[in-house]
Short mmCIF file of C-alpha atoms in Angstrom, two decimals:
data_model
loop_
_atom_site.label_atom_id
_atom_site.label_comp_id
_atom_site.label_asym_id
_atom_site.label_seq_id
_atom_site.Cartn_x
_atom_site.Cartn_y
_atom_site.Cartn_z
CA UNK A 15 110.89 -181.24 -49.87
CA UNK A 16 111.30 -183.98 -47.13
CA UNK A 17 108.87 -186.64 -46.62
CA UNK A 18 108.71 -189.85 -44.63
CA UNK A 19 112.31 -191.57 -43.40
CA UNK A 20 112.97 -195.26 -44.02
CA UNK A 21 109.83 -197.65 -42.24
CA UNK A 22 111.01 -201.17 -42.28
CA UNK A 23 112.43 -203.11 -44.96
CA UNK A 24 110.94 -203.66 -48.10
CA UNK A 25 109.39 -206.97 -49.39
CA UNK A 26 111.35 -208.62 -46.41
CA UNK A 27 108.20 -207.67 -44.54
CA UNK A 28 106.13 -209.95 -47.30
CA UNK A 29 105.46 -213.60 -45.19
CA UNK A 30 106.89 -216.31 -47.32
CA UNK A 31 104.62 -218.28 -49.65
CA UNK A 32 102.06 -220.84 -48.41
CA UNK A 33 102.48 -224.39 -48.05
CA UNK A 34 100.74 -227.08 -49.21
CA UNK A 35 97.32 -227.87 -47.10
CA UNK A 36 94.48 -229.95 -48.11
CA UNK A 37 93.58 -231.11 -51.95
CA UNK A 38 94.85 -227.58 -53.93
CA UNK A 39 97.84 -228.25 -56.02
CA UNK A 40 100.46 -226.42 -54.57
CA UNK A 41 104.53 -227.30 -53.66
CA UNK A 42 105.08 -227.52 -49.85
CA UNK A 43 106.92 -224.49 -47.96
CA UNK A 44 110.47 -225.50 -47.95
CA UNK A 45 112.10 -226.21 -44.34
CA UNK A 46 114.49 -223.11 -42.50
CA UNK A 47 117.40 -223.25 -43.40
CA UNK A 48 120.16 -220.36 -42.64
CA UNK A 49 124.36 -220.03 -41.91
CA UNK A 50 123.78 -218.30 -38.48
CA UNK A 51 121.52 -218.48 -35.41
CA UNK A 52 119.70 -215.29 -36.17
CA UNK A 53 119.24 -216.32 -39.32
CA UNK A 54 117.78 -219.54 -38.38
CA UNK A 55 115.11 -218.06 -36.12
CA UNK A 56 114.62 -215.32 -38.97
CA UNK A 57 113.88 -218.42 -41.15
CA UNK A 58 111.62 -220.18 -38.73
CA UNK A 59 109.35 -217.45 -37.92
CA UNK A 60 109.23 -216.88 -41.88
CA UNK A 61 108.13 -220.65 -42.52
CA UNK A 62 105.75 -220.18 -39.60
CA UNK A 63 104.22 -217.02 -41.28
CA UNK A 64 104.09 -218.93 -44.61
CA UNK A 65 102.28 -221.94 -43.40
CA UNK A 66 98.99 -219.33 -41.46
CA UNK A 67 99.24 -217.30 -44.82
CA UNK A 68 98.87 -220.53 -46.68
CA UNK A 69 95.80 -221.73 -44.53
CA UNK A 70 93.93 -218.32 -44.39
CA UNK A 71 94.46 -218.03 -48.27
CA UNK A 72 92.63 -221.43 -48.51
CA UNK A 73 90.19 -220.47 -46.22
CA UNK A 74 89.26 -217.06 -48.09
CA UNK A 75 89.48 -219.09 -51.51
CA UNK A 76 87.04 -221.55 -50.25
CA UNK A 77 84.28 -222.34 -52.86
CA UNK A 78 86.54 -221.09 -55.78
CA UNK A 79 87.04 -223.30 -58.76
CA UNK A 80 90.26 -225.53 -57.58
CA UNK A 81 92.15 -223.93 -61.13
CA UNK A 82 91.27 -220.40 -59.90
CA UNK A 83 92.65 -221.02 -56.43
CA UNK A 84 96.15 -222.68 -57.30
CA UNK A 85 96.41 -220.29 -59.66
CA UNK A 86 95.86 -217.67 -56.26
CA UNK A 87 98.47 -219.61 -54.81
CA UNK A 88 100.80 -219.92 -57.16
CA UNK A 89 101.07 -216.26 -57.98
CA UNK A 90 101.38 -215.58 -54.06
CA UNK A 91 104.19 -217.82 -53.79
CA UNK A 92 106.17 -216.72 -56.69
CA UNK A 93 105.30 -213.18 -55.20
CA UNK A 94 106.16 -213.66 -51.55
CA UNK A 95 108.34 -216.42 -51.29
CA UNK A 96 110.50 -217.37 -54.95
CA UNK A 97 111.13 -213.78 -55.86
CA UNK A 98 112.34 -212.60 -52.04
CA UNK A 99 114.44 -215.33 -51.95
CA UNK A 100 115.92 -214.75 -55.67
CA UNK A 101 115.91 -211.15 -54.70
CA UNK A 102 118.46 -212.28 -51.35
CA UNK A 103 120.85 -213.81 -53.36
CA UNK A 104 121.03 -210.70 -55.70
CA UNK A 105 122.05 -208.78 -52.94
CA UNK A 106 124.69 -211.11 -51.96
CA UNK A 107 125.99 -211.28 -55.66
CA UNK A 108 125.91 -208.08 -55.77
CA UNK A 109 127.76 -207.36 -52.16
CA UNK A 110 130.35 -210.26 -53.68
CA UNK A 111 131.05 -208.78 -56.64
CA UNK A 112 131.85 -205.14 -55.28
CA UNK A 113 134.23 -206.95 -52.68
CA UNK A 114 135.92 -208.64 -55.26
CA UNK A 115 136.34 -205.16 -57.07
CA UNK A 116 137.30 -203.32 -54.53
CA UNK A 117 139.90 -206.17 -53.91
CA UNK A 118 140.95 -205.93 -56.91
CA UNK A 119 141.16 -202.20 -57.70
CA UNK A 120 143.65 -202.16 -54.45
CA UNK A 121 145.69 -204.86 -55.92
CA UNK A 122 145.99 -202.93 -59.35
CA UNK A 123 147.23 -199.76 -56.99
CA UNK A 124 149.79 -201.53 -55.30
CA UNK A 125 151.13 -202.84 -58.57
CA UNK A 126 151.20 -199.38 -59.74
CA UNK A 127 153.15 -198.33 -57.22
CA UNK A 128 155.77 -200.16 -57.22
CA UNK A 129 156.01 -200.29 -61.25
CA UNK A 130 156.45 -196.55 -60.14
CA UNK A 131 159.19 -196.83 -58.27
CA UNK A 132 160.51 -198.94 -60.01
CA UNK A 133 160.99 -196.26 -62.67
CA UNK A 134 161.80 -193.75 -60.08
CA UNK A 135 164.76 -196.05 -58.88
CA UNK A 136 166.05 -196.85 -62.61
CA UNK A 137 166.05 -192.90 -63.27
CA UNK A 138 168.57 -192.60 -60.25
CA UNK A 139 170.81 -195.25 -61.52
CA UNK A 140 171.38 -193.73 -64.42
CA UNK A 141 172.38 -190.83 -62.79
CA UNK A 142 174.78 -192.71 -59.93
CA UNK A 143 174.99 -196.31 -61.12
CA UNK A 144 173.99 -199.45 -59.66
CA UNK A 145 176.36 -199.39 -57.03
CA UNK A 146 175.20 -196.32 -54.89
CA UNK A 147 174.19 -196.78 -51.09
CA UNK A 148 171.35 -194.47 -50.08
CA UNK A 149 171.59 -195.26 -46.24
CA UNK A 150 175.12 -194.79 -45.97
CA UNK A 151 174.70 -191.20 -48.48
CA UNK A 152 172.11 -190.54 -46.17
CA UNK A 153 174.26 -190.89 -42.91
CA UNK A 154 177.13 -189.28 -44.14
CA UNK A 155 175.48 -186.19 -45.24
CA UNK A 156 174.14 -186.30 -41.52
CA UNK A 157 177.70 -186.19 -40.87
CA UNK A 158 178.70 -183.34 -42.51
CA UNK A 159 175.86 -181.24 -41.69
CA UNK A 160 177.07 -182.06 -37.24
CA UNK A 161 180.83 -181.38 -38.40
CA UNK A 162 179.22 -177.97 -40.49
CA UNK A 163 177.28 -176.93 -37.00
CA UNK A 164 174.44 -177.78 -37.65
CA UNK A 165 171.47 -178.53 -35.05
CA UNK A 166 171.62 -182.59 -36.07
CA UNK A 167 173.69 -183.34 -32.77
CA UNK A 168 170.68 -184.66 -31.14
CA UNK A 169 170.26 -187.13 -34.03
CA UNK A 170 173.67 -187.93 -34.18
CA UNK A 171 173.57 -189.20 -30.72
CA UNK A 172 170.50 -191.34 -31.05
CA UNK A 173 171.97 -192.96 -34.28
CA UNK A 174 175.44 -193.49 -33.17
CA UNK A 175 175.51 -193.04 -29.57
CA UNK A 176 178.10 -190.30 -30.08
CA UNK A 177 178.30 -187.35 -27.41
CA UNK A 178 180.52 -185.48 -29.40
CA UNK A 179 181.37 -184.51 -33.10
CA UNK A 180 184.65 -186.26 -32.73
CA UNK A 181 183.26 -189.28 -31.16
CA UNK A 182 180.68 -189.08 -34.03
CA UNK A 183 183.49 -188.78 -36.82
CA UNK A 184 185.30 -191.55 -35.05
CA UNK A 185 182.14 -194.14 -34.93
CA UNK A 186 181.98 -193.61 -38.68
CA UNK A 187 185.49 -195.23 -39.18
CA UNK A 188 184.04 -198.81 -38.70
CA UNK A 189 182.01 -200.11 -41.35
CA UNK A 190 180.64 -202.58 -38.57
CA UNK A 191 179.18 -199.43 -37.05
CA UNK A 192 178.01 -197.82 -39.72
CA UNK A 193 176.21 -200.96 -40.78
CA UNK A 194 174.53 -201.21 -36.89
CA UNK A 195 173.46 -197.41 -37.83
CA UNK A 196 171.76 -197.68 -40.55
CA UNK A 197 169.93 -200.71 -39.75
CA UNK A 198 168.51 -198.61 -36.45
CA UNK A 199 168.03 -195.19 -38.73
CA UNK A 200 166.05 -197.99 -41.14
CA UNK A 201 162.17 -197.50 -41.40
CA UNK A 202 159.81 -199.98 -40.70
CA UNK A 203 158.07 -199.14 -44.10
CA UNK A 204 161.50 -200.49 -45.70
CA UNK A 205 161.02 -204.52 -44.45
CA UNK A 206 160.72 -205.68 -47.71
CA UNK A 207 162.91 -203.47 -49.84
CA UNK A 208 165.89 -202.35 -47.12
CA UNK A 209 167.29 -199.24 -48.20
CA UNK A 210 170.87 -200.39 -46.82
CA UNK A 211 170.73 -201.96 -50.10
CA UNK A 212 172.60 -200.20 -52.91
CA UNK A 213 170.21 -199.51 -55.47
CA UNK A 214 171.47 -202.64 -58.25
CA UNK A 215 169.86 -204.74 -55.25
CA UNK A 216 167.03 -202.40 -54.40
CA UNK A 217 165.75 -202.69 -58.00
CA UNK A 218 166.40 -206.39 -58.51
CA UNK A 219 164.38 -206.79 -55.05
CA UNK A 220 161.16 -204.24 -56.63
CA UNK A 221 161.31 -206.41 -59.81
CA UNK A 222 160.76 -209.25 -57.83
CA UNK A 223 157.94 -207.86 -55.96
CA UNK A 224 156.22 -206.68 -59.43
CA UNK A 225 156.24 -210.43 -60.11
CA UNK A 226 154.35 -211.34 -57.10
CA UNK A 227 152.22 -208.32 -57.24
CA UNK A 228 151.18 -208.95 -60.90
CA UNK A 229 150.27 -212.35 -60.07
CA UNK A 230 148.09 -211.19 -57.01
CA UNK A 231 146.60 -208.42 -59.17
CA UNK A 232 145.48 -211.75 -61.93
CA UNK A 233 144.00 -213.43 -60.01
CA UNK A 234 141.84 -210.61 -58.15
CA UNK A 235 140.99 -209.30 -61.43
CA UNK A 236 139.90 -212.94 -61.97
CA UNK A 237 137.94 -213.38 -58.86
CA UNK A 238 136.57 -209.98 -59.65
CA UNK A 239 135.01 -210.97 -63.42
CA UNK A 240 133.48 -214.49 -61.42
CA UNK A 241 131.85 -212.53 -58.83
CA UNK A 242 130.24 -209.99 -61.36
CA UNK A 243 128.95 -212.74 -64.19
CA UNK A 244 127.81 -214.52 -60.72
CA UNK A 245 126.02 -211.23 -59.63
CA UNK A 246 124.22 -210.92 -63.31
CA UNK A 247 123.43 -214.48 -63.58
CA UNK A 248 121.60 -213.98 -60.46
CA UNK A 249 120.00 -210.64 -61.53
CA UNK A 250 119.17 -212.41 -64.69
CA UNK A 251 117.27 -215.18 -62.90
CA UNK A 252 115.35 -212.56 -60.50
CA UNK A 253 114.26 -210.88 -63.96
CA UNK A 254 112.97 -214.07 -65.14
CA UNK A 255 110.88 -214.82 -62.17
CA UNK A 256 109.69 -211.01 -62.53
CA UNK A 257 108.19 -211.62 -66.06
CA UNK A 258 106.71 -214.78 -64.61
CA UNK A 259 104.57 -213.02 -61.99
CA UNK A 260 103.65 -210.43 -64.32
CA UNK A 261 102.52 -212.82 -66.83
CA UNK A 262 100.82 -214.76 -64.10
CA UNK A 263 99.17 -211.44 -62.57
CA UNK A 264 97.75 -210.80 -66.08
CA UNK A 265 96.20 -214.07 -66.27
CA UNK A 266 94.69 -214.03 -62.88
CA UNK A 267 93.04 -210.46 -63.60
CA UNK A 268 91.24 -211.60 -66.41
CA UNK A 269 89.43 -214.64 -63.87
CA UNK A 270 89.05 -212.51 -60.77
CA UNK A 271 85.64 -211.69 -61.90
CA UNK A 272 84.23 -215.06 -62.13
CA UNK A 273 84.82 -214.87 -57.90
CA UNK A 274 81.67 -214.82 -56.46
CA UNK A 275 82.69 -214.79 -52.79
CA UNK A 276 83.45 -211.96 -51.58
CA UNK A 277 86.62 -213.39 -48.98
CA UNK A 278 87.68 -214.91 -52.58
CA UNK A 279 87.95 -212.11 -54.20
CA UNK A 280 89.73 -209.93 -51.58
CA UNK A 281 92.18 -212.80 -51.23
CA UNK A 282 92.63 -212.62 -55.00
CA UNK A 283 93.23 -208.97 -54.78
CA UNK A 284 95.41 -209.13 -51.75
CA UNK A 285 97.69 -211.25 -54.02
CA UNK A 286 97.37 -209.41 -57.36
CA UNK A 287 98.46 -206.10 -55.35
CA UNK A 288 101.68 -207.85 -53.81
CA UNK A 289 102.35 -208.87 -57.03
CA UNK A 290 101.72 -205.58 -58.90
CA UNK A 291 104.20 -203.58 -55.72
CA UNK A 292 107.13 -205.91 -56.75
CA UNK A 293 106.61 -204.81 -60.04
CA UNK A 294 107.18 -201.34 -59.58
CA UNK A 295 110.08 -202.35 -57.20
CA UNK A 296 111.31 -204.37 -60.86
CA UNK A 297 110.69 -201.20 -63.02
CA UNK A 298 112.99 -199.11 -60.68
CA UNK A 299 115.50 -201.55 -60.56
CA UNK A 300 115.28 -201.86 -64.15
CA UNK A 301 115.72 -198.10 -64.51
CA UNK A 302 118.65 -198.07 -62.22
CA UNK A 303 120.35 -201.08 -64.49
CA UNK A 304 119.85 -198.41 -66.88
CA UNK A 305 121.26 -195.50 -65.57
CA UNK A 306 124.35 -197.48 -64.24
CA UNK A 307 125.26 -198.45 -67.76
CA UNK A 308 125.05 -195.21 -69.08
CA UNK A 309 127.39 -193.83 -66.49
CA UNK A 310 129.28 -196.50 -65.22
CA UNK A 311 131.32 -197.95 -68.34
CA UNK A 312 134.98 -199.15 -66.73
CA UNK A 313 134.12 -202.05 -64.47
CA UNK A 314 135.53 -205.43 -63.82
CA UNK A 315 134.35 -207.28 -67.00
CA UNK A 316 131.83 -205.05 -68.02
CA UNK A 317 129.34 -205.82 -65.88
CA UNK A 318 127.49 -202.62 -63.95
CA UNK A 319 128.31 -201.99 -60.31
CA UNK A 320 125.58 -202.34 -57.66
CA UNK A 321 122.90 -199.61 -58.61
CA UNK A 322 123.45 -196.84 -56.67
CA UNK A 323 120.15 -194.31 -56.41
CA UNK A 324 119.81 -191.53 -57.51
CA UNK A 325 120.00 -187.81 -55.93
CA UNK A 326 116.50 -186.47 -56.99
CA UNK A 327 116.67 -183.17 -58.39
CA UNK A 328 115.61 -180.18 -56.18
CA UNK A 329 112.29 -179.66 -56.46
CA UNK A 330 110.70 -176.37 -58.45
CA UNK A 331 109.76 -173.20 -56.44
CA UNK A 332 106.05 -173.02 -55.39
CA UNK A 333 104.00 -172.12 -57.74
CA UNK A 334 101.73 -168.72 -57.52
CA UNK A 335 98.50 -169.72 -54.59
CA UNK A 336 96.09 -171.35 -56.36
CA UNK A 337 92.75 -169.88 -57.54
CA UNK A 338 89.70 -170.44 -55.50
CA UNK A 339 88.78 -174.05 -55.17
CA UNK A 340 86.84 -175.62 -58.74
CA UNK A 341 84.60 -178.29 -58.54
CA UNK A 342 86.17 -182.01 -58.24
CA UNK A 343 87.10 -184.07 -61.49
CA UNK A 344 84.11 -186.97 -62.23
CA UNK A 345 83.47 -189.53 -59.34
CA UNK A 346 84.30 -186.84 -56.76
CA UNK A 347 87.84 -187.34 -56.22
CA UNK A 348 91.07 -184.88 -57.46
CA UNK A 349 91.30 -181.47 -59.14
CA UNK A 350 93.40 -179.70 -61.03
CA UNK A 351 93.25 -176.75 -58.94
CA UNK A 352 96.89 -176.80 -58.03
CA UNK A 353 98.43 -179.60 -60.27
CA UNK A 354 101.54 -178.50 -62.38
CA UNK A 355 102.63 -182.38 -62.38
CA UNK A 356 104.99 -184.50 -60.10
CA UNK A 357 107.00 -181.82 -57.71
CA UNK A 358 107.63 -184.02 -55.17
CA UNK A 359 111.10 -185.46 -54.50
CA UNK A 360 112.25 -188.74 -56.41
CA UNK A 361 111.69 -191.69 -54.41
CA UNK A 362 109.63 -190.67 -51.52
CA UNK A 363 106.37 -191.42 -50.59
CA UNK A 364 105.20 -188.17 -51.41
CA UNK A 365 106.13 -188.69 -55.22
CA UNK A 366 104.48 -191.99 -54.85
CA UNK A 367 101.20 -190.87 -53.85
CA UNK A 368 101.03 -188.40 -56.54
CA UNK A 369 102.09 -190.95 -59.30
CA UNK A 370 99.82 -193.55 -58.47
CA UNK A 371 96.21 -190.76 -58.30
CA UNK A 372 97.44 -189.64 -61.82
CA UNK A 373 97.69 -193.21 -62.95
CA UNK A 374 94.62 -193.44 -61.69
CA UNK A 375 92.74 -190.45 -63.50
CA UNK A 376 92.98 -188.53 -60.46
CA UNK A 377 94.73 -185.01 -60.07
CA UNK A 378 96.81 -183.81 -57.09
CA UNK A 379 97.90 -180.32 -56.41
CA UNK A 380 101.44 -180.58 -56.31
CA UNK A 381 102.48 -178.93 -53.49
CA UNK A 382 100.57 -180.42 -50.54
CA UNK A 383 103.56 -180.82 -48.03
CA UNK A 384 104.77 -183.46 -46.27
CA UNK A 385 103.26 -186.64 -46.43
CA UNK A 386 101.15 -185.75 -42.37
CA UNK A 387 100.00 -182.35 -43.92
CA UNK A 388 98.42 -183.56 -47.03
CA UNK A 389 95.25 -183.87 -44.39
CA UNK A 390 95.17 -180.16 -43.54
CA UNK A 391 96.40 -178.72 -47.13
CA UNK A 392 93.96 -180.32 -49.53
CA UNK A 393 90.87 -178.78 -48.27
CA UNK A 394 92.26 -175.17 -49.68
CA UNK A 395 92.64 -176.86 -52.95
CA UNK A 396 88.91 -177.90 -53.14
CA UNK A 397 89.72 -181.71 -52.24
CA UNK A 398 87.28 -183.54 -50.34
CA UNK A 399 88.85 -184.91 -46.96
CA UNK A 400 87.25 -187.32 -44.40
CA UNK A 401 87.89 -190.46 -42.38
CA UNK A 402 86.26 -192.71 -44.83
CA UNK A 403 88.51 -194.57 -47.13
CA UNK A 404 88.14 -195.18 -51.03
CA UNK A 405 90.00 -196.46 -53.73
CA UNK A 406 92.67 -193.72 -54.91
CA UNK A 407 91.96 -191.65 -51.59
CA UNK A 408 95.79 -190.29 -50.46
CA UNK A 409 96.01 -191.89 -46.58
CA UNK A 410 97.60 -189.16 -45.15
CA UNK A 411 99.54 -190.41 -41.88
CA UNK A 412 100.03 -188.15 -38.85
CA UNK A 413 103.21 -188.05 -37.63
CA UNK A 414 104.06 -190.66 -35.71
CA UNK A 415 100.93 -192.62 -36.44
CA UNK A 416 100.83 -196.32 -37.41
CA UNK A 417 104.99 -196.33 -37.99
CA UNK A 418 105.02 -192.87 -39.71
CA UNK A 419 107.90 -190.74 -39.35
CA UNK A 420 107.48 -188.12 -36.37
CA UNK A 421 107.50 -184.84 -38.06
CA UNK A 422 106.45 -185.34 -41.41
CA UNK A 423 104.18 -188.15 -41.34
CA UNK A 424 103.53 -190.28 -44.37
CA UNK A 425 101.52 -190.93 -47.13
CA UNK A 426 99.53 -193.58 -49.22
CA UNK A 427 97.20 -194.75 -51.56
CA UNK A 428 94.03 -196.64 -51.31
CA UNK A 429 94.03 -199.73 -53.37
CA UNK A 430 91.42 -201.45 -52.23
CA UNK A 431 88.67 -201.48 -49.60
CA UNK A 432 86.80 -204.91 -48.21
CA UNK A 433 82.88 -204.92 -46.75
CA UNK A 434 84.79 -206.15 -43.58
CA UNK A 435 86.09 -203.09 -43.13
CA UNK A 436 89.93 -203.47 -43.84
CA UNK A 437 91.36 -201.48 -46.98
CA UNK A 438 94.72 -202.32 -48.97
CA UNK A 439 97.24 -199.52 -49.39
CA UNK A 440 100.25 -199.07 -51.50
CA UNK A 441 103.35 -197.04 -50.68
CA UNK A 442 106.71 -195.92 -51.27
CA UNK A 443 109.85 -195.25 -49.58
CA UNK A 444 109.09 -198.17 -47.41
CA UNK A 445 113.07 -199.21 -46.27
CA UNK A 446 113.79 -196.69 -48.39
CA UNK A 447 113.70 -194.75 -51.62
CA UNK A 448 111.88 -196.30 -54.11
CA UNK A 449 111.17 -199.40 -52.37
CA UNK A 450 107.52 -200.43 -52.13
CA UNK A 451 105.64 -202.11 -49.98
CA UNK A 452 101.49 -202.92 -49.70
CA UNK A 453 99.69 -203.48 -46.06
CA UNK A 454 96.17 -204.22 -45.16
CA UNK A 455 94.50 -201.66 -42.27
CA UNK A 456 91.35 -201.55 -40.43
CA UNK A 457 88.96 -198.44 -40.95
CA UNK A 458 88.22 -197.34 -37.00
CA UNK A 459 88.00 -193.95 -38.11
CA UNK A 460 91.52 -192.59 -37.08
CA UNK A 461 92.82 -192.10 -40.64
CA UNK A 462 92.24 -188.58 -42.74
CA UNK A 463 91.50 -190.14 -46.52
CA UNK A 464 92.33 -186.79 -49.27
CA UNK A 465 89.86 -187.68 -52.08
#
């Protein structure tokens, strides 16, 4: 079942933490810094966003206890700012390390190679001895085959500039000929190991290239084993910071309630849902970790290539059409009607939707569609559908609408909704599969909510 393509990047599209501003405890944004002039302005614009996210935060947190509020703060930053940047540096570890074993894995296969013909070359001595020439074998058997009639008379004259057999047979007299013709019939593949060379010489010139090739194949192997403890050291760190927000997040859901301003609150809840989306993003990278050491068990120093995801697995054929529509579960929202658990494919935004309504108590016939037909498909399963959001309503996005992918739309879940009239959404496959991502809309009555 297809669903929604890749929307922007993930977390990337999370403004960097806010700087310090006025009497709340709180480090100071750190200045742009970057290797290239892209990245520069990329940085800029980020510290820009950082320092307005900083100062409506404040704003919104306005009359909270000065605790409460750093403690917003603080969990926003580690969020939005300590954990992307963590997170850039694992994927530059990671793209350092499988350089560094691809480099290496080539420098292996070129050792093997000529370790193979090496013993390819020491089998043919025994059978000829050191002392036989291939080139000038090679040229006489050319020889032979002209003086035999054979249709090499076109070679002959390109290699020896002969016109005729006897002119051939007479070039051949003079070693200093022969020499000039084999170093002309030489390939260009045999620079480094010339095959005018009798094969004592050939052999004593591949044993010399082992040497070097050995040495080369060290110290790749080397540089491979840095790269990857580099990459987990830097995984490891990203981890740490994960368990940090969580731990954080915890704390600051047990306080939220002791907000009495409303702004407050949603600011608190703004953060607290950031922080909760890179923890899924953590629990699937977690799960990949997993699956890569199951599978993966050969590389460079033990340490687990770059996660690579997935192929879901096809999804089950339709089930029978439903019975007509039952009533809704409690709080009008979901059925069963329909629901024969997650059929949508791994990853998507689809399967996302899905997840987080049954996580929330809430059940979803399983085969609604595409993400932009949820909308028209629920109502035949007895769902309630309108343009008025509510937490764990399914936003179902037209195609094309608001980003959404052109023919099969997209789809999200209500997380939150604010007396101003903005609601918080999470979603999936956002940069792509797996990868989650949280935005704030305003309610103008363009969306279709599936309750």
């Amino acid at each position: 079942m297809t669903n929604v393509r890749v929307i922007k990047p993930a977390l990337a599209a999370l403004v960097a933490a806010a700087a310090c501003v006025g009497g709340l405890a709180f480090s100071s944004a750190q200045p742009a810094q970057a290797d290239t002039y892209s990245d520069l302005i990329n940085a800029q614009n980020q510290h820009a966003a950082s320092v307005q996210r900083e100062a409506e935060l404040k704003q919104q947190l306005a009359g909270a206890s000065q605790d409460l509020a750093n403690k917003v703060l603080e969990l926003d930053d580690l969020t939005n700012n300590k954990i992307v940047a963590a997170q850039a540096k694992v994927t530059q570890a990671n793209e350092d390390a499988a350089t560094a074993q691809d480099e290496a894995d080539a420098a292996s296969k070129r050792l093997s190679a000529a370790q193979k013909d090496k013993e390819t070359l020491e089998e043919q001595i025994k059978q000829t001895g050191k002392d036989y020439d291939d080139a000038h074998a090679a040229v006489a058997q050319l020889a032979r085959d002209e003086m035999h009639g054979s249709n090499a008379s076109d070679v002959m004259s390109v290699v020896t500039g002969a016109t005729s057999t006897q002119d051939f047979v007479n070039s051949m007299q003079s070693r200093d000929a022969l020499s000039r013709n084999e170093a002309n019939a030489a390939s260009s593949a045999a620079t480094s190991l010339s095959t005018s060379k009798n094969r004592g010489e050939r052999l004593a010139a591949i044993e010399k290239q082992i040497a070097v090739l050995k040495t080369q194949a060290d110290e790749k192997a080397a540089s491979a084993q840095t790269a990857a403890e580099t990459a987990q050291s830097e995984r490891d760190a990203l981890d740490k910071l994960r368990q940090e927000g969580e731990a954080r997040r915890d704390e600051l859901s047990s306080m939220i309630d002791s907000l009495d301003s409303q702004s407050a609150k949603q600011a608190a809840q703004t953060v607290l849902i950031a922080s909760q989306v890179d923890s899924y993003n953590r629990q699937y990278q977690k799960e990949q970790q997993d699956a890569a050491n199951r599978v993966d068990t050969g590389n460079q120093g033990g340490t687990p290539s770059t996660p690579v995801t997935p192929a879901p697995a096809p999804a089950p054929a339709p089930a029978p059409a439903p019975a007509p529509a039952p009533a809704p579960s409690v709080g009008g929202q979901g059925t069963s009607n329909g629901d024969y658990g997650n059929a949508y494919a791994a990853g998507q935004c689809t399967y996302w939707a899905y997840e987080r309504r049954r996580q929330m108590g809430i059940g979803t016939p399983s085969y609604l569609g595409n993400g932009g037909d949820w909308w028209r498909n629920a109502p035949s399963y007895g769902l309630r559908v309108d343009h008025n959001p509510q937490v764990g309503a399914a936003l179902s996005f037209l195609p094309g609408q608001d980003g959404a992918d052109g023919t099969y739309g997209h789809v999200a879940v209500v997380e939150a909704v604010y007396g101003d009239g903005t609601f918080q959404i999470s979603e999936m496959n956002w940069g792509g599969p797996w990868i989650m991502h949280y935005r704030t809309l305003t309610n103008l009555g363009q969306y279709w909510f599936v309750h």
